[in-house]
PDB file of C-alpha atoms in Angstrom:
ATOM      1  CA  UNK Z1268       0.000   0.000   0.000  1.00 79.00           C
ATOM      2  CA  UNK Z1269       2.857   2.367   0.804  1.00 89.00           C
ATOM      3  CA  UNK Z1270       4.424   2.012  -2.643  1.00 92.00           C
ATOM      4  CA  UNK Z1271       1.158   2.543  -4.496  1.00 95.00           C
ATOM      5  CA  UNK Z1272       0.287   5.517  -2.289  1.00 94.00           C
ATOM      6  CA  UNK Z1273       3.707   7.051  -2.848  1.00 95.00           C
ATOM      7  CA  UNK Z1274       3.411   6.647  -6.607  1.00 96.00           C
ATOM      8  CA  UNK Z1275      -0.029   8.304  -6.665  1.00 96.00           C
ATOM      9  CA  UNK Z1276       0.908  11.040  -4.150  1.00 95.00           C
ATOM     10  CA  UNK Z1277       4.252  12.062  -5.638  1.00 94.00           C
ATOM     11  CA  UNK Z1278       4.344  10.933  -9.273  1.00 96.00           C
ATOM     12  CA  UNK Z1279       0.740  11.289 -10.390  1.00 96.00           C
ATOM     13  CA  UNK Z1280      -0.437  14.151  -8.141  1.00 96.00           C
ATOM     14  CA  UNK Z1281       2.942  15.884  -7.710  1.00 96.00           C
ATOM     15  CA  UNK Z1282       2.720  16.297  -3.910  1.00 97.00           C
ATOM     16  CA  UNK Z1283       5.508  16.017  -1.340  1.00 96.00           C
ATOM     17  CA  UNK Z1284       5.850  15.688   2.405  1.00 96.00           C
ATOM     18  CA  UNK Z1285       8.026  18.159   4.304  1.00 94.00           C
ATOM     19  CA  UNK Z1286       9.330  16.620   7.520  1.00 93.00           C
ATOM     20  CA  UNK Z1287       7.909  13.428   8.933  1.00 91.00           C
ATOM     21  CA  UNK Z1288       5.571  12.372  11.664  1.00 93.00           C
ATOM     22  CA  UNK Z1289       7.374  11.952  14.987  1.00 94.00           C
ATOM     23  CA  UNK Z1290       8.904   8.485  15.191  1.00 89.00           C
ATOM     24  CA  UNK Z1291       8.711   6.701  18.491  1.00 88.00           C
ATOM     25  CA  UNK Z1292       5.840   8.846  19.773  1.00 95.00           C
ATOM     26  CA  UNK Z1293       2.949   6.458  20.268  1.00 95.00           C
ATOM     27  CA  UNK Z1294       0.176   8.918  21.077  1.00 96.00           C
ATOM     28  CA  UNK Z1295      -0.696  12.340  19.736  1.00 97.00           C
ATOM     29  CA  UNK Z1296      -3.416  14.432  18.129  1.00 97.00           C
ATOM     30  CA  UNK Z1297      -2.804  15.596  14.561  1.00 96.00           C
ATOM     31  CA  UNK Z1298      -4.564  18.693  13.315  1.00 96.00           C
ATOM     32  CA  UNK Z1299      -4.648  18.979   9.530  1.00 94.00           C
ATOM     33  CA  UNK Z1300      -5.634  22.266   7.931  1.00 92.00           C
ATOM     34  CA  UNK Z1301      -6.913  23.959   5.964  1.00 92.00           C
ATOM     35  CA  UNK Z1302      -9.946  21.755   5.368  1.00 90.00           C
ATOM     36  CA  UNK Z1303     -11.723  23.418   2.449  1.00 88.00           C
ATOM     37  CA  UNK Z1304     -12.507  20.557   0.060  1.00 92.00           C
ATOM     38  CA  UNK Z1305     -13.443  16.896  -0.115  1.00 91.00           C
ATOM     39  CA  UNK Z1306     -10.047  16.458  -1.800  1.00 94.00           C
ATOM     40  CA  UNK Z1307      -8.305  17.067   1.549  1.00 93.00           C
ATOM     41  CA  UNK Z1308      -9.284  13.602   2.742  1.00 89.00           C
ATOM     42  CA  UNK Z1309      -7.624  11.568  -0.017  1.00 92.00           C
ATOM     43  CA  UNK Z1310      -4.521  13.779   0.174  1.00 95.00           C
ATOM     44  CA  UNK Z1311      -4.317  13.195   3.947  1.00 93.00           C
ATOM     45  CA  UNK Z1312      -4.844   9.432   3.569  1.00 92.00           C
ATOM     46  CA  UNK Z1313      -2.169   9.209   0.876  1.00 95.00           C
ATOM     47  CA  UNK Z1314       0.266  11.236   3.010  1.00 95.00           C
ATOM     48  CA  UNK Z1315      -0.440   8.964   5.976  1.00 93.00           C
ATOM     49  CA  UNK Z1316       0.183   5.877   3.856  1.00 93.00           C
ATOM     50  CA  UNK Z1317       3.396   7.309   2.405  1.00 95.00           C
ATOM     51  CA  UNK Z1318       4.668   8.075   5.913  1.00 94.00           C
ATOM     52  CA  UNK Z1319       3.811   4.592   7.159  1.00 91.00           C
ATOM     53  CA  UNK Z1320       2.382   6.058  10.374  1.00 91.00           C
ATOM     54  CA  UNK Z1321      -0.831   4.509  11.689  1.00 90.00           C
ATOM     55  CA  UNK Z1322      -3.278   7.401  12.121  1.00 92.00           C
ATOM     56  CA  UNK Z1323      -6.975   7.118  12.875  1.00 90.00           C
ATOM     57  CA  UNK Z1324      -9.665   9.693  12.171  1.00 84.00           C
ATOM     58  CA  UNK Z1325     -13.249  10.531  13.011  1.00 78.00           C
ATOM     59  CA  UNK Z1326     -15.940  11.595  10.568  1.00 76.00           C
ATOM     60  CA  UNK Z1327     -19.623  12.368  10.422  1.00 77.00           C
ATOM     61  CA  UNK Z1328     -21.649   9.205  10.907  1.00 81.00           C
ATOM     62  CA  UNK Z1329     -23.332   9.470   7.499  1.00 86.00           C
ATOM     63  CA  UNK Z1330     -19.986   8.570   5.883  1.00 84.00           C
ATOM     64  CA  UNK Z1331     -19.995   5.225   7.691  1.00 87.00           C
ATOM     65  CA  UNK Z1332     -23.356   4.002   6.388  1.00 90.00           C
ATOM     66  CA  UNK Z1333     -23.726   1.638   3.423  1.00 91.00           C
ATOM     67  CA  UNK Z1334     -22.514   1.407   0.783  1.00 90.00           C
ATOM     68  CA  UNK Z1335     -19.177   3.009   1.750  1.00 87.00           C
ATOM     69  CA  UNK Z1336     -19.077   2.635   5.530  1.00 90.00           C
ATOM     70  CA  UNK Z1337     -16.829  -0.424   5.395  1.00 89.00           C
ATOM     71  CA  UNK Z1338     -14.319   1.534   3.309  1.00 88.00           C
ATOM     72  CA  UNK Z1339     -13.970   4.401   5.813  1.00 86.00           C
ATOM     73  CA  UNK Z1340     -13.686   1.939   8.721  1.00 86.00           C
ATOM     74  CA  UNK Z1341     -10.991  -0.004   6.841  1.00 86.00           C
ATOM     75  CA  UNK Z1342      -9.057   3.267   6.466  1.00 85.00           C
ATOM     76  CA  UNK Z1343      -9.043   3.680  10.260  1.00 83.00           C
ATOM     77  CA  UNK Z1344     -12.119   5.845  10.694  1.00 83.00           C
ATOM     78  CA  UNK Z1345     -14.746   5.955  13.408  1.00 79.00           C
ATOM     79  CA  UNK Z1346     -18.199   7.541  13.067  1.00 80.00           C
ATOM     80  CA  UNK Z1347     -19.302  10.530  15.142  1.00 75.00           C
ATOM     81  CA  UNK Z1348     -22.925  11.551  15.627  1.00 71.00           C
ATOM     82  CA  UNK Z1349     -22.762  15.337  15.411  1.00 63.00           C
ATOM     83  CA  UNK Z1350     -26.532  15.764  15.842  1.00 64.00           C
ATOM     84  CA  UNK Z1351     -26.415  14.784  19.508  1.00 61.00           C
ATOM     85  CA  UNK Z1352     -24.877  16.755  22.332  1.00 61.00           C
ATOM     86  CA  UNK Z1353     -22.658  13.955  23.593  1.00 66.00           C
ATOM     87  CA  UNK Z1354     -19.336  14.338  25.334  1.00 81.00           C
ATOM     88  CA  UNK Z1355     -17.131  13.373  22.430  1.00 84.00           C
ATOM     89  CA  UNK Z1356     -13.984  14.838  24.016  1.00 89.00           C
ATOM     90  CA  UNK Z1357     -14.231  12.566  27.061  1.00 87.00           C
ATOM     91  CA  UNK Z1358     -15.000   9.541  24.878  1.00 84.00           C
ATOM     92  CA  UNK Z1359     -11.892  10.158  22.761  1.00 88.00           C
ATOM     93  CA  UNK Z1360      -9.743  10.799  25.854  1.00 90.00           C
ATOM     94  CA  UNK Z1361     -10.922   7.389  27.110  1.00 87.00           C
ATOM     95  CA  UNK Z1362      -9.798   5.824  23.824  1.00 86.00           C
ATOM     96  CA  UNK Z1363      -6.356   7.430  24.202  1.00 90.00           C
ATOM     97  CA  UNK Z1364      -6.112   6.178  27.783  1.00 90.00           C
ATOM     98  CA  UNK Z1365      -7.170   2.646  26.882  1.00 88.00           C
ATOM     99  CA  UNK Z1366      -4.667   2.132  24.077  1.00 88.00           C
ATOM    100  CA  UNK Z1367      -0.925   1.649  24.064  1.00 92.00           C
ATOM    101  CA  UNK Z1368      -0.679   3.423  20.710  1.00 92.00           C
ATOM    102  CA  UNK Z1369      -3.176   5.881  19.236  1.00 92.00           C
ATOM    103  CA  UNK Z1370      -2.843   8.811  16.870  1.00 95.00           C
ATOM    104  CA  UNK Z1371      -5.915  10.803  15.949  1.00 95.00           C
ATOM    105  CA  UNK Z1372      -6.060  13.072  12.921  1.00 94.00           C
ATOM    106  CA  UNK Z1373      -8.762  15.694  12.599  1.00 92.00           C
ATOM    107  CA  UNK Z1374      -9.566  19.096  11.221  1.00 90.00           C
ATOM    108  CA  UNK Z1375      -9.485  21.972  13.717  1.00 91.00           C
ATOM    109  CA  UNK Z1376     -12.134  23.783  11.659  1.00 84.00           C
ATOM    110  CA  UNK Z1377     -14.544  20.860  12.012  1.00 73.00           C
ATOM    111  CA  UNK Z1378     -16.007  21.551   8.550  1.00 75.00           C
ATOM    112  CA  UNK Z1379     -15.075  22.456   4.984  1.00 76.00           C
ATOM    113  CA  UNK Z1380     -16.993  25.720   5.260  1.00 76.00           C
ATOM    114  CA  UNK Z1381     -15.378  29.012   6.247  1.00 76.00           C
ATOM    115  CA  UNK Z1382     -15.278  29.475  10.028  1.00 75.00           C
ATOM    116  CA  UNK Z1383     -14.289  32.482  12.110  1.00 80.00           C
ATOM    117  CA  UNK Z1384     -12.593  30.355  14.728  1.00 84.00           C
ATOM    118  CA  UNK Z1385     -11.481  26.791  15.131  1.00 90.00           C
ATOM    119  CA  UNK Z1386     -13.276  24.234  17.240  1.00 87.00           C
ATOM    120  CA  UNK Z1387     -11.553  23.520  20.550  1.00 92.00           C
ATOM    121  CA  UNK Z1388     -12.242  19.803  20.841  1.00 91.00           C
ATOM    122  CA  UNK Z1389      -8.803  18.765  19.564  1.00 94.00           C
ATOM    123  CA  UNK Z1390      -7.212  20.984  22.216  1.00 96.00           C
ATOM    124  CA  UNK Z1391      -9.234  19.493  25.073  1.00 95.00           C
ATOM    125  CA  UNK Z1392      -8.634  15.968  23.771  1.00 95.00           C
ATOM    126  CA  UNK Z1393      -4.863  16.562  23.841  1.00 97.00           C
ATOM    127  CA  UNK Z1394      -5.092  18.185  27.258  1.00 96.00           C
ATOM    128  CA  UNK Z1395      -7.265  15.416  28.735  1.00 95.00           C
ATOM    129  CA  UNK Z1396      -5.165  12.616  27.261  1.00 96.00           C
ATOM    130  CA  UNK Z1397      -1.917  14.438  28.127  1.00 96.00           C
ATOM    131  CA  UNK Z1398      -0.607  14.044  24.574  1.00 97.00           C
ATOM    132  CA  UNK Z1399       1.059  16.543  22.226  1.00 98.00           C
ATOM    133  CA  UNK Z1400      -0.430  18.075  19.104  1.00 98.00           C
ATOM    134  CA  UNK Z1401       1.249  17.631  15.736  1.00 98.00           C
ATOM    135  CA  UNK Z1402       0.234  20.048  12.989  1.00 97.00           C
ATOM    136  CA  UNK Z1403       0.005  19.090   9.321  1.00 97.00           C
ATOM    137  CA  UNK Z1404      -0.693  21.386   6.387  1.00 96.00           C
ATOM    138  CA  UNK Z1405      -2.761  20.537   3.347  1.00 94.00           C
ATOM    139  CA  UNK Z1406      -1.140  23.146   1.125  1.00 96.00           C
ATOM    140  CA  UNK Z1407      -2.559  23.010  -2.397  1.00 96.00           C
ATOM    141  CA  UNK Z1408      -0.481  26.034  -3.431  1.00 95.00           C
ATOM    142  CA  UNK Z1409       2.803  24.220  -2.816  1.00 96.00           C
ATOM    143  CA  UNK Z1410       1.320  20.727  -3.195  1.00 97.00           C
ATOM    144  CA  UNK Z1411       2.865  19.913   0.145  1.00 97.00           C
ATOM    145  CA  UNK Z1412       1.992  18.329   3.453  1.00 97.00           C
ATOM    146  CA  UNK Z1413       4.255  19.933   6.062  1.00 97.00           C
ATOM    147  CA  UNK Z1414       4.424  18.318   9.480  1.00 97.00           C
ATOM    148  CA  UNK Z1415       5.399  20.084  12.694  1.00 97.00           C
ATOM    149  CA  UNK Z1416       7.330  18.903  15.687  1.00 97.00           C
ATOM    150  CA  UNK Z1417       5.094  17.743  18.549  1.00 98.00           C
ATOM    151  CA  UNK Z1418       3.719  20.672  20.539  1.00 98.00           C
ATOM    152  CA  UNK Z1419       2.885  20.154  24.187  1.00 96.00           C
ATOM    153  CA  UNK Z1420       0.072  22.485  25.142  1.00 95.00           C
ATOM    154  CA  UNK Z1421       0.439  24.883  28.048  1.00 95.00           C
ATOM    155  CA  UNK Z1422      -2.086  26.322  30.467  1.00 91.00           C
ATOM    156  CA  UNK Z1423      -2.373  29.363  28.191  1.00 96.00           C
ATOM    157  CA  UNK Z1424      -4.906  28.462  25.505  1.00 95.00           C
ATOM    158  CA  UNK Z1425      -4.576  31.829  23.764  1.00 95.00           C
ATOM    159  CA  UNK Z1426      -0.802  31.397  23.435  1.00 97.00           C
ATOM    160  CA  UNK Z1427      -1.232  27.838  22.197  1.00 97.00           C
ATOM    161  CA  UNK Z1428      -3.736  28.847  19.520  1.00 95.00           C
ATOM    162  CA  UNK Z1429      -1.449  31.652  18.353  1.00 95.00           C
ATOM    163  CA  UNK Z1430       1.264  29.010  17.935  1.00 97.00           C
ATOM    164  CA  UNK Z1431      -1.105  26.781  15.937  1.00 96.00           C
ATOM    165  CA  UNK Z1432      -2.322  29.602  13.705  1.00 94.00           C
ATOM    166  CA  UNK Z1433       1.227  30.795  12.998  1.00 96.00           C
ATOM    167  CA  UNK Z1434       2.126  27.343  11.637  1.00 97.00           C
ATOM    168  CA  UNK Z1435      -0.602  27.676   9.005  1.00 95.00           C
ATOM    169  CA  UNK Z1436       0.233  31.227   7.866  1.00 94.00           C
ATOM    170  CA  UNK Z1437       0.613  31.334   4.096  1.00 93.00           C
ATOM    171  CA  UNK Z1438      -0.862  27.861   3.607  1.00 95.00           C
ATOM    172  CA  UNK Z1439      -3.296  27.677   0.698  1.00 91.00           C
ATOM    173  CA  UNK Z1440      -6.267  25.328   0.828  1.00 88.00           C
ATOM    174  CA  UNK Z1441      -7.938  23.919  -2.269  1.00 91.00           C
ATOM    175  CA  UNK Z1442     -10.455  26.760  -1.865  1.00 87.00           C
ATOM    176  CA  UNK Z1443      -8.346  29.552  -0.268  1.00 79.00           C
ATOM    177  CA  UNK Z1444     -11.350  31.804   0.309  1.00 80.00           C
ATOM    178  CA  UNK Z1445     -12.672  29.292   2.856  1.00 71.00           C
ATOM    179  CA  UNK Z1446      -9.611  29.436   5.150  1.00 75.00           C
TER     180      UNK Z1446
END
């Protein structure tokens, strides 16, 4: 799978990966941005496969219904019911705490639409699970996925979010007007 993914990602699509996911770190949250198109998902999956890092993801529950539900589960996905007011952060923290190795990739925007501010769930998941955050760009301008060093959040959420936002400065989504 890695060889096929690399061929598609680099040769056919012309993308590259700058840096690599942290080796030896068994648990972390990955935030991938900007999320402005359905095309972000296949790019992220290909980048994950090229890196060889096992990364899980969550998605709206409608994606996991027939006929394609099996496909998204096979890729490492888990459905989330966004219509209910359930405590998703605590449930994901429990998953982190119950596993020896777990890496969760998600979009800080929580949608492909333009948002004025990011969701905070990823932050509280990392805080509750006591794991770092790794940032990854989906830069369609450079055709590049850039990966940050692990960032251990502080008790200053405003400072942490400034750090996150600065990593994504100049990054161009598939639809730049939505980021």
